PDB file of C-alpha atoms in Angstrom:
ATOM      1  CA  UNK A 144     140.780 -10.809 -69.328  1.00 48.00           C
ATOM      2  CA  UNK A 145     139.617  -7.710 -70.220  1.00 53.00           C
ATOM      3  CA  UNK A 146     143.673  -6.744 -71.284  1.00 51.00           C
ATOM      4  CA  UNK A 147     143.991  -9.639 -73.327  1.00 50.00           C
ATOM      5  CA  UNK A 148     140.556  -8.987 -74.813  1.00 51.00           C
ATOM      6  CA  UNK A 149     142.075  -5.520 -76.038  1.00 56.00           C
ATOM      7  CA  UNK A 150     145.259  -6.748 -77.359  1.00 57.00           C
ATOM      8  CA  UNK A 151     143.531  -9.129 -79.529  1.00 65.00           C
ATOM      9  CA  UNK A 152     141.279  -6.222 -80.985  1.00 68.00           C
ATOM     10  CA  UNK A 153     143.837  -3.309 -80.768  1.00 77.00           C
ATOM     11  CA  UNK A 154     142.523  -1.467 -84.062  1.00 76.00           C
ATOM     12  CA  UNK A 155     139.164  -2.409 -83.672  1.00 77.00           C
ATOM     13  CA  UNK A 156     137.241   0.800 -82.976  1.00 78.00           C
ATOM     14  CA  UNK A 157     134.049  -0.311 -81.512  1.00 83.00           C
ATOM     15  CA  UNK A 158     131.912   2.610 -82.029  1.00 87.00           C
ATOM     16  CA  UNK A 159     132.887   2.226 -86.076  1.00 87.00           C
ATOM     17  CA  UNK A 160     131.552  -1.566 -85.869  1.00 89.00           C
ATOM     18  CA  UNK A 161     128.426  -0.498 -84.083  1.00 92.00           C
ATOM     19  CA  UNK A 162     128.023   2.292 -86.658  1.00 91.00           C
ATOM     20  CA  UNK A 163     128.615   0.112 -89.577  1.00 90.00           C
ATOM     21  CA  UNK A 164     126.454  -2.700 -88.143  1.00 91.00           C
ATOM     22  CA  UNK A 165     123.449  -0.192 -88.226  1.00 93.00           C
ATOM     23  CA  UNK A 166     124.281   1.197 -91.772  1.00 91.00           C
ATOM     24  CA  UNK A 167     124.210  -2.451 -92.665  1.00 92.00           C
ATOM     25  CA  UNK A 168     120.849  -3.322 -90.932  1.00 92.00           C
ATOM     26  CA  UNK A 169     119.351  -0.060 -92.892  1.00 92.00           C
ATOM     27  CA  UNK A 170     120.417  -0.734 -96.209  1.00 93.00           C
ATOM     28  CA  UNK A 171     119.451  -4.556 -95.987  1.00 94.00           C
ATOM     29  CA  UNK A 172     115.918  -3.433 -94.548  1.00 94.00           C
ATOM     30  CA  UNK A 173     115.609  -0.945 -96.628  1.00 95.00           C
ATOM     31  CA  UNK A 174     116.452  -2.153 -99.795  1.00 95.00           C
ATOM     32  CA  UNK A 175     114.673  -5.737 -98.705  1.00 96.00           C
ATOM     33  CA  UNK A 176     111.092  -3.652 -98.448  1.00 97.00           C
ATOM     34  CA  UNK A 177     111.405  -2.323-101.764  1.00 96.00           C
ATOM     35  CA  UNK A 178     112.516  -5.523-103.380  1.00 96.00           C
ATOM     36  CA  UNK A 179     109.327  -7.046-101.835  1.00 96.00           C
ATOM     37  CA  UNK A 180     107.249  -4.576-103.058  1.00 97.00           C
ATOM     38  CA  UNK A 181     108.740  -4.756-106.604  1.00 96.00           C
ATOM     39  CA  UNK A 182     109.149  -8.147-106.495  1.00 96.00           C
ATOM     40  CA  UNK A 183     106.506  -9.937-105.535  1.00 96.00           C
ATOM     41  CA  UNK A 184     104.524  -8.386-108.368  1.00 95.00           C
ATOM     42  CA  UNK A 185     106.957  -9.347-110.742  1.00 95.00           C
ATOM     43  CA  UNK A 186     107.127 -12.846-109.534  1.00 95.00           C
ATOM     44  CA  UNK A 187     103.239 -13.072-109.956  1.00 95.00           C
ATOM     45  CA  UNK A 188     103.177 -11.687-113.279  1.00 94.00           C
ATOM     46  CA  UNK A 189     106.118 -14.060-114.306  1.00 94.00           C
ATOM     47  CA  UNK A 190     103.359 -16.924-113.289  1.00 93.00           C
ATOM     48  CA  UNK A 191     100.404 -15.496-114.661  1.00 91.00           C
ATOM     49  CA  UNK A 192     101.997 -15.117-118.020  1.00 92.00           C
ATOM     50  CA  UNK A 193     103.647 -18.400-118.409  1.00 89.00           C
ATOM     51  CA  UNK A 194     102.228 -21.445-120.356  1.00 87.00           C
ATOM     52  CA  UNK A 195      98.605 -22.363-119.510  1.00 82.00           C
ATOM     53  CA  UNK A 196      98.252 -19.847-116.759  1.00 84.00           C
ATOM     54  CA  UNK A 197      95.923 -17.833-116.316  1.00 84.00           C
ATOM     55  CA  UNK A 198      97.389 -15.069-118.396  1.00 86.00           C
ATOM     56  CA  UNK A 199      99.107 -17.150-120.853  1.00 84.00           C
ATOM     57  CA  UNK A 200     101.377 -14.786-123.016  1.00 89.00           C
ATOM     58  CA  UNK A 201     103.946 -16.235-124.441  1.00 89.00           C
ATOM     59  CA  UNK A 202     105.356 -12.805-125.752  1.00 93.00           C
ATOM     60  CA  UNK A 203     104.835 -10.737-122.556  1.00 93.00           C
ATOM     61  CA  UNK A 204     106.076 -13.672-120.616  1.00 92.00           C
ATOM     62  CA  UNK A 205     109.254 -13.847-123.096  1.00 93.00           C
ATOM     63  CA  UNK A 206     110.078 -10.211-122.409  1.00 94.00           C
ATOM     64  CA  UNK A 207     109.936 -10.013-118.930  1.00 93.00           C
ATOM     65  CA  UNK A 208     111.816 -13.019-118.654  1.00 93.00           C
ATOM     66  CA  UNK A 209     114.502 -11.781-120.632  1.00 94.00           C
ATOM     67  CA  UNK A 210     115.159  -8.992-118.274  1.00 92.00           C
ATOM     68  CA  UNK A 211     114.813 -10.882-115.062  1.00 93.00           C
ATOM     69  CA  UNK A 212     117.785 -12.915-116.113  1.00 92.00           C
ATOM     70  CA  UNK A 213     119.781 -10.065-117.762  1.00 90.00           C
ATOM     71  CA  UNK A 214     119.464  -8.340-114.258  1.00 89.00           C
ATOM     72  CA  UNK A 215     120.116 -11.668-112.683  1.00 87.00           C
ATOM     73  CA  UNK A 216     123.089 -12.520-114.813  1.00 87.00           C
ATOM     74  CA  UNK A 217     124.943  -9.000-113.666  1.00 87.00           C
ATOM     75  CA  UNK A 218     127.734  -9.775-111.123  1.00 87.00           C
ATOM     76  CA  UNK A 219     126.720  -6.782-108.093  1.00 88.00           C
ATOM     77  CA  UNK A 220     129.467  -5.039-107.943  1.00 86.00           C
ATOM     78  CA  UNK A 221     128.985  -3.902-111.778  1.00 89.00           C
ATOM     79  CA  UNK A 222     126.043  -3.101-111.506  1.00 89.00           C
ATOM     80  CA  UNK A 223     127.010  -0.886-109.127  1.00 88.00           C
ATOM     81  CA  UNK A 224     129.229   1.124-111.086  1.00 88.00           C
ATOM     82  CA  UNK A 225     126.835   1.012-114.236  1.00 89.00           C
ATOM     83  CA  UNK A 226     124.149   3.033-111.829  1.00 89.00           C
ATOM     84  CA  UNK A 227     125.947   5.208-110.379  1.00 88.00           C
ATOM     85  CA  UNK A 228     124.622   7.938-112.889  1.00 90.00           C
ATOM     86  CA  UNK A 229     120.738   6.927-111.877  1.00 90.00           C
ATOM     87  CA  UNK A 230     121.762   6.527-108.405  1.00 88.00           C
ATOM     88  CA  UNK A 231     122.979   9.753-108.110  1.00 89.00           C
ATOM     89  CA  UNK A 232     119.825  11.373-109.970  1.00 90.00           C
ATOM     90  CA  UNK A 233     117.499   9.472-107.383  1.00 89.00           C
ATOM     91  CA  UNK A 234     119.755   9.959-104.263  1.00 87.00           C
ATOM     92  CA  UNK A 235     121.678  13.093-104.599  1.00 85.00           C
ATOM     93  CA  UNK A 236     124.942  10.481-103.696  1.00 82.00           C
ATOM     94  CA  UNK A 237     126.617   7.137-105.265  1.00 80.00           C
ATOM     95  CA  UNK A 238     128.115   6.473-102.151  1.00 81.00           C
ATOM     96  CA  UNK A 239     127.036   5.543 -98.152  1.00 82.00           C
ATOM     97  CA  UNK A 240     123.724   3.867 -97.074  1.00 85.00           C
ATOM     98  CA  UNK A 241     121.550   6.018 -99.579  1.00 87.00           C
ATOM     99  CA  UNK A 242     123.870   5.470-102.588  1.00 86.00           C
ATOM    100  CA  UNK A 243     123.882   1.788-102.281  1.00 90.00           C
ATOM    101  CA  UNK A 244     119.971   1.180-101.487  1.00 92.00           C
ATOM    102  CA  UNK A 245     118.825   1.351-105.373  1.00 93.00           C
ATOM    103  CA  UNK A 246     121.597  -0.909-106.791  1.00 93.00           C
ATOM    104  CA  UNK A 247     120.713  -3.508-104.183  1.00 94.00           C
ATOM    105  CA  UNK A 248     116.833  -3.374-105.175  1.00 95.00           C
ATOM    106  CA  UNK A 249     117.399  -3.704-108.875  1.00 94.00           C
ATOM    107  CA  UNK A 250     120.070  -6.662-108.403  1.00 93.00           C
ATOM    108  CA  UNK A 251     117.744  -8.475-106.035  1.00 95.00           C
ATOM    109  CA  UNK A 252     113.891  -7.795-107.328  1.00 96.00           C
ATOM    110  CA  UNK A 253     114.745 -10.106-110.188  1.00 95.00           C
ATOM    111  CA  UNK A 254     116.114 -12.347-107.517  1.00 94.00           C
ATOM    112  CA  UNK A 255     113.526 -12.096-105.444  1.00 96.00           C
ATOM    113  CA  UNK A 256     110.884 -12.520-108.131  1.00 95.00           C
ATOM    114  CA  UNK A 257     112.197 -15.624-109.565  1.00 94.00           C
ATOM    115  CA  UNK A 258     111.750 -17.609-106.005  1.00 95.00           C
ATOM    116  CA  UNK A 259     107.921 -15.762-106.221  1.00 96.00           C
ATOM    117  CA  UNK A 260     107.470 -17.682-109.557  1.00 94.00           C
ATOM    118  CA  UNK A 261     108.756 -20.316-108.060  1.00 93.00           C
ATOM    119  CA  UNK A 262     106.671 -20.975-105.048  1.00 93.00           C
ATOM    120  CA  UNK A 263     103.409 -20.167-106.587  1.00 93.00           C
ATOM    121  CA  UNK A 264     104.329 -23.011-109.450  1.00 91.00           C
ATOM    122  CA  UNK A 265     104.065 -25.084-106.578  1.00 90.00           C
ATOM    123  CA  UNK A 266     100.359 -24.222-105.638  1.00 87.00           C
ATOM    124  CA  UNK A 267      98.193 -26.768-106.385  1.00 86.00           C
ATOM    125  CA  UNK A 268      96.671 -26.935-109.729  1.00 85.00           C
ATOM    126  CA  UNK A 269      93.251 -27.806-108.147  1.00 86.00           C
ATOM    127  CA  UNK A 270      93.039 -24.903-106.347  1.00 86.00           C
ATOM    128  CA  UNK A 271      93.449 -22.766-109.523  1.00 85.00           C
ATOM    129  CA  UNK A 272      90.533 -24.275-110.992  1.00 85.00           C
ATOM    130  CA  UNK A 273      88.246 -24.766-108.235  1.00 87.00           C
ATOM    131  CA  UNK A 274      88.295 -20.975-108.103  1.00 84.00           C
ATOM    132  CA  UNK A 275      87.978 -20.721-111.649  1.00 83.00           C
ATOM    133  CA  UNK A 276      84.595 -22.852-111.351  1.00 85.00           C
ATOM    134  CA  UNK A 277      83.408 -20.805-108.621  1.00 88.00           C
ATOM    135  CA  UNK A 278      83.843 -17.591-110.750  1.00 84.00           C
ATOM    136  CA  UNK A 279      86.792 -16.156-109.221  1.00 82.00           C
ATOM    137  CA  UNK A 280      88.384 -13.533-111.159  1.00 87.00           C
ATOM    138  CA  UNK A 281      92.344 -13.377-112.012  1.00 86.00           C
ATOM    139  CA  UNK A 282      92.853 -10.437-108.730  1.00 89.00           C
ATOM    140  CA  UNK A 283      90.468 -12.874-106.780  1.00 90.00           C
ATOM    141  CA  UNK A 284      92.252 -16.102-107.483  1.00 89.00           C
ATOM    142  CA  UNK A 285      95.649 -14.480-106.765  1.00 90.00           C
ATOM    143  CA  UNK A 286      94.954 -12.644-103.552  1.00 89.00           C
ATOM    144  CA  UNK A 287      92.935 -15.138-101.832  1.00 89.00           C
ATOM    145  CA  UNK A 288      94.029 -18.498-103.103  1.00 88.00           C
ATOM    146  CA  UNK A 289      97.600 -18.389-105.366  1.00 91.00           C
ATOM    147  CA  UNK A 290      99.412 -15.812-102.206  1.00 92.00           C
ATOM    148  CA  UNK A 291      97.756 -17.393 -99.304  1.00 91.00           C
ATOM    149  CA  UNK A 292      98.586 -21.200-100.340  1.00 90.00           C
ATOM    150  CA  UNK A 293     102.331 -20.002-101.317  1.00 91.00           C
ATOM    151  CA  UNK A 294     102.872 -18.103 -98.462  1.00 92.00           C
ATOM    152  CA  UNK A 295     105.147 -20.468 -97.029  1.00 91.00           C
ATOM    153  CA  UNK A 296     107.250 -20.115 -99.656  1.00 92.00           C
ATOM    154  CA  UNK A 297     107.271 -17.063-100.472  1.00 94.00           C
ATOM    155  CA  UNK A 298     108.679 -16.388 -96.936  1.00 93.00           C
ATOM    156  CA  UNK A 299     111.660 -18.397 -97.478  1.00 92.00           C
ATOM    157  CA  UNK A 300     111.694 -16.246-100.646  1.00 94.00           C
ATOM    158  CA  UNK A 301     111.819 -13.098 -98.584  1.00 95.00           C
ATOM    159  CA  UNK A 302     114.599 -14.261 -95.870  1.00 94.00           C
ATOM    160  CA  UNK A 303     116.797 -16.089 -99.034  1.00 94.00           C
ATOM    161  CA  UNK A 304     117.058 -12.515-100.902  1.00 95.00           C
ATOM    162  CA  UNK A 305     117.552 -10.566 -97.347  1.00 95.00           C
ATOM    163  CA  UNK A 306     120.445 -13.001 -96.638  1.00 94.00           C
ATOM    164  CA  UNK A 307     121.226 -11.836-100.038  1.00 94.00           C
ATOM    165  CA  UNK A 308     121.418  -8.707 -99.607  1.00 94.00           C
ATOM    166  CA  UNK A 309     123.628  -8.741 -96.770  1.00 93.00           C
ATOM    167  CA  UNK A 310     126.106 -10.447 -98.994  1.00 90.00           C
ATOM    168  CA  UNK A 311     125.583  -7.687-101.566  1.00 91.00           C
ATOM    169  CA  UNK A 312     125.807  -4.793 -98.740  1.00 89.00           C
ATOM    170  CA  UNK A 313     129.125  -6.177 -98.033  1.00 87.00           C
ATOM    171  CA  UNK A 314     130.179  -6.085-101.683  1.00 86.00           C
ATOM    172  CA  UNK A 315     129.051  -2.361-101.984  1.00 83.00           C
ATOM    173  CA  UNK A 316     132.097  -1.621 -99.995  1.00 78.00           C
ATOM    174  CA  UNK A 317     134.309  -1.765-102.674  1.00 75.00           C
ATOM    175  CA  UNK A 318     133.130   1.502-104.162  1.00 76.00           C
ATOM    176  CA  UNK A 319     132.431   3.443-100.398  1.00 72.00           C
ATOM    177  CA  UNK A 320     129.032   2.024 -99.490  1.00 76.00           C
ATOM    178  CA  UNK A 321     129.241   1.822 -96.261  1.00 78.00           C
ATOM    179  CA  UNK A 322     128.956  -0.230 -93.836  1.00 84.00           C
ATOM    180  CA  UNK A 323     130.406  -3.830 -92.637  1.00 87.00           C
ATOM    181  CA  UNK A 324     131.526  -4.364 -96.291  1.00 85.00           C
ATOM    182  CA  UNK A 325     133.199  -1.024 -96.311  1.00 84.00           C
ATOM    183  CA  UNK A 326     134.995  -1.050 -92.619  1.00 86.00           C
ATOM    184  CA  UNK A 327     136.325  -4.418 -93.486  1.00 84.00           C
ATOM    185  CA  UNK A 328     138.080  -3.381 -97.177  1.00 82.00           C
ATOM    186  CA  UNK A 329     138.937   0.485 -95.794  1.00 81.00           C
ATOM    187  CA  UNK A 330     140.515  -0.855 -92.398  1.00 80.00           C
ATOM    188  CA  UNK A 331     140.775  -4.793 -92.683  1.00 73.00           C
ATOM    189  CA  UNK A 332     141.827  -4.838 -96.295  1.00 73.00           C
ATOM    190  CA  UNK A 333     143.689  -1.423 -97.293  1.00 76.00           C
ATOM    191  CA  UNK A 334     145.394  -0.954 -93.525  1.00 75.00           C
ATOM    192  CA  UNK A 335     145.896  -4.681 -93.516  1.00 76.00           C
ATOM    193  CA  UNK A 336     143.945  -4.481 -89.946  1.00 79.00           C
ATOM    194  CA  UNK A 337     142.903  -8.361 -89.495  1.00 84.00           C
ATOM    195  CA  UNK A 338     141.382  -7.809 -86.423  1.00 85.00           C
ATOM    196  CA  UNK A 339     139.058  -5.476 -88.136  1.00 86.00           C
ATOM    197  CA  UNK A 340     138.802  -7.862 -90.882  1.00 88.00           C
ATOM    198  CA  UNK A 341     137.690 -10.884 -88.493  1.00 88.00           C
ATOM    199  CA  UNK A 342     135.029  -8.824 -86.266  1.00 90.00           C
ATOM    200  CA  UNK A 343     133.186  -7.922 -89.287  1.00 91.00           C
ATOM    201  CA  UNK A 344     133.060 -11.371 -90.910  1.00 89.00           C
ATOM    202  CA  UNK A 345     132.079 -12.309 -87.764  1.00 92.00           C
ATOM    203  CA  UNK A 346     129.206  -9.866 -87.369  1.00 92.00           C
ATOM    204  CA  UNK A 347     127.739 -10.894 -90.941  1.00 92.00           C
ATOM    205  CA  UNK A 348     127.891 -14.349 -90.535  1.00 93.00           C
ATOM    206  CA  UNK A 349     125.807 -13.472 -86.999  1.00 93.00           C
ATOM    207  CA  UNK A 350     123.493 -11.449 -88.887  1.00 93.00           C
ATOM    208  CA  UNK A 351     122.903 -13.997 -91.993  1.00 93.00           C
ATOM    209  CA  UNK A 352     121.897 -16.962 -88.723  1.00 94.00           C
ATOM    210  CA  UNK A 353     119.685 -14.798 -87.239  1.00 93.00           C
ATOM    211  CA  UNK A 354     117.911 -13.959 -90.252  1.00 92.00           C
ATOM    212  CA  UNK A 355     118.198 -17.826 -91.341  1.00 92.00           C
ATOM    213  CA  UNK A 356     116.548 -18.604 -87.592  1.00 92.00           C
ATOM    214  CA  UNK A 357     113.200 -16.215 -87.829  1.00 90.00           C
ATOM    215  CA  UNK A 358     112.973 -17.129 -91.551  1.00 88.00           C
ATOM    216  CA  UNK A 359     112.893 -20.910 -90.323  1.00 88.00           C
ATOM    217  CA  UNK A 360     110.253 -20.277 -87.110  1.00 88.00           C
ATOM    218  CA  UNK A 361     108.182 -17.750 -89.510  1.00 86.00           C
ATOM    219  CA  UNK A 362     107.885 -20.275 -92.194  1.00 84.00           C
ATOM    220  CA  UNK A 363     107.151 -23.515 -89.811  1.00 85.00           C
ATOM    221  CA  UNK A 364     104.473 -21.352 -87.988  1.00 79.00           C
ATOM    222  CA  UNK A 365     102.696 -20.154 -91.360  1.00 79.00           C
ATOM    223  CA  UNK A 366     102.679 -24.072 -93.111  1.00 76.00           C
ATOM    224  CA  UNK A 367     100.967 -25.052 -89.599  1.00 64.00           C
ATOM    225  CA  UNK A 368      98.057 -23.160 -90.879  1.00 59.00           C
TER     226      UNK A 368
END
């Protein structure tokens, strides 16, 4: 078994997988954090700004909706070569786990805060305005009624841009980012190593389920509330 096992995978080098596999885990953490915490506060803002909100602005709301779907509207893989100047003034690199991570937030915060507009249009209008009545201000309403009630949502928000970014981590292998994406177009693609190719496909489609499976649990356990 174990024979056959081995000539099925003869230029798979298992330590490479298991060291890609982590790069890929890193920079879709990594990058998913920072999207979050640029994100979400886009997303809000995007809300609070748009027609009768609380913030209505139709100019401010104009703008920043402009760029979210400029930055949207970028296929990945150029915006990875239109950064590489800025990444390499953050990172020191433009390559690996580091030179990938800031491409990945600024092609998925706009992502990521779209889905945030999203779910809180969904909040109940009610709930806007009984605050309001109570004398809630704008930072009162939002932390502890507009986040709380979307919460739900904006946790399928959360696991629909990491599964995102795994897709983009991949794609960063075109220009040497590292990881799954990378093994599979150095050694799958360029050495026309199919075995190589297959275990990595694999391994992402494993990874995108298991992030598809907490999102589901983590999202069914917080709408019980």
């Amino acid at each position: 078994m174990n024979a056959m096992f081995a000539d099925l995978f003869t230029n798979v080098d298992w330590m490479d997988i298991w060291l890609a596999t982590q790069d890929t885990s890193i920079m879709v953490a990594v990058s998913l954090v920072f999207t979050v915490v640029f994100g979400l506060p886009l997303g809000v803002l995007l809300f609070l700004t748009s027609k009768q909100q609380l913030l209505d602005s139709p100019r401010l709301y104009s703008m920043l909706s402009f760029i979210t779907n400029l930055l949207r509207s970028l296929p990945f893989v150029i915006l990875l070569i239109a950064m590489i100047p800025l990444t390499v003034l953050l990172t020191g690199t433009s390559i690996g786990v580091a030179g990938v991570i800031p491409p990945l937030v600024v092609g998925a915060t706009p992502f990521f805060g779209r889905l945030v507009e999203t779910a809180l249009r969904e909040v109940d209008r009610g709930i806007i305005e009984a605050s309001q009545a109570m004398g809630a201000t704008t930072r009162q309403i939002v932390v502890n009624a507009l986040l709380p009630e979307a919460l739900p949502g904006i946790l399928a928000s959360v696991i629909v841009t990491a599964i995102t970014l795994v897709s983009y981590s991949a794609m960063s292998g075109l220009v040497g980012g590292g990881g799954l994406g990378d093994l599979a177009v150095r050694n799958g693609y360029q050495r026309f190593q199919t075995d190589v190719m297959i275990v990595t496909v694999v391994l992402l489609l494993i990874m995108v389920q298991v992030l598809q499976m907490i999102g589901d649990r983590l999202v069914q356990h917080f709408s019980r509330k």
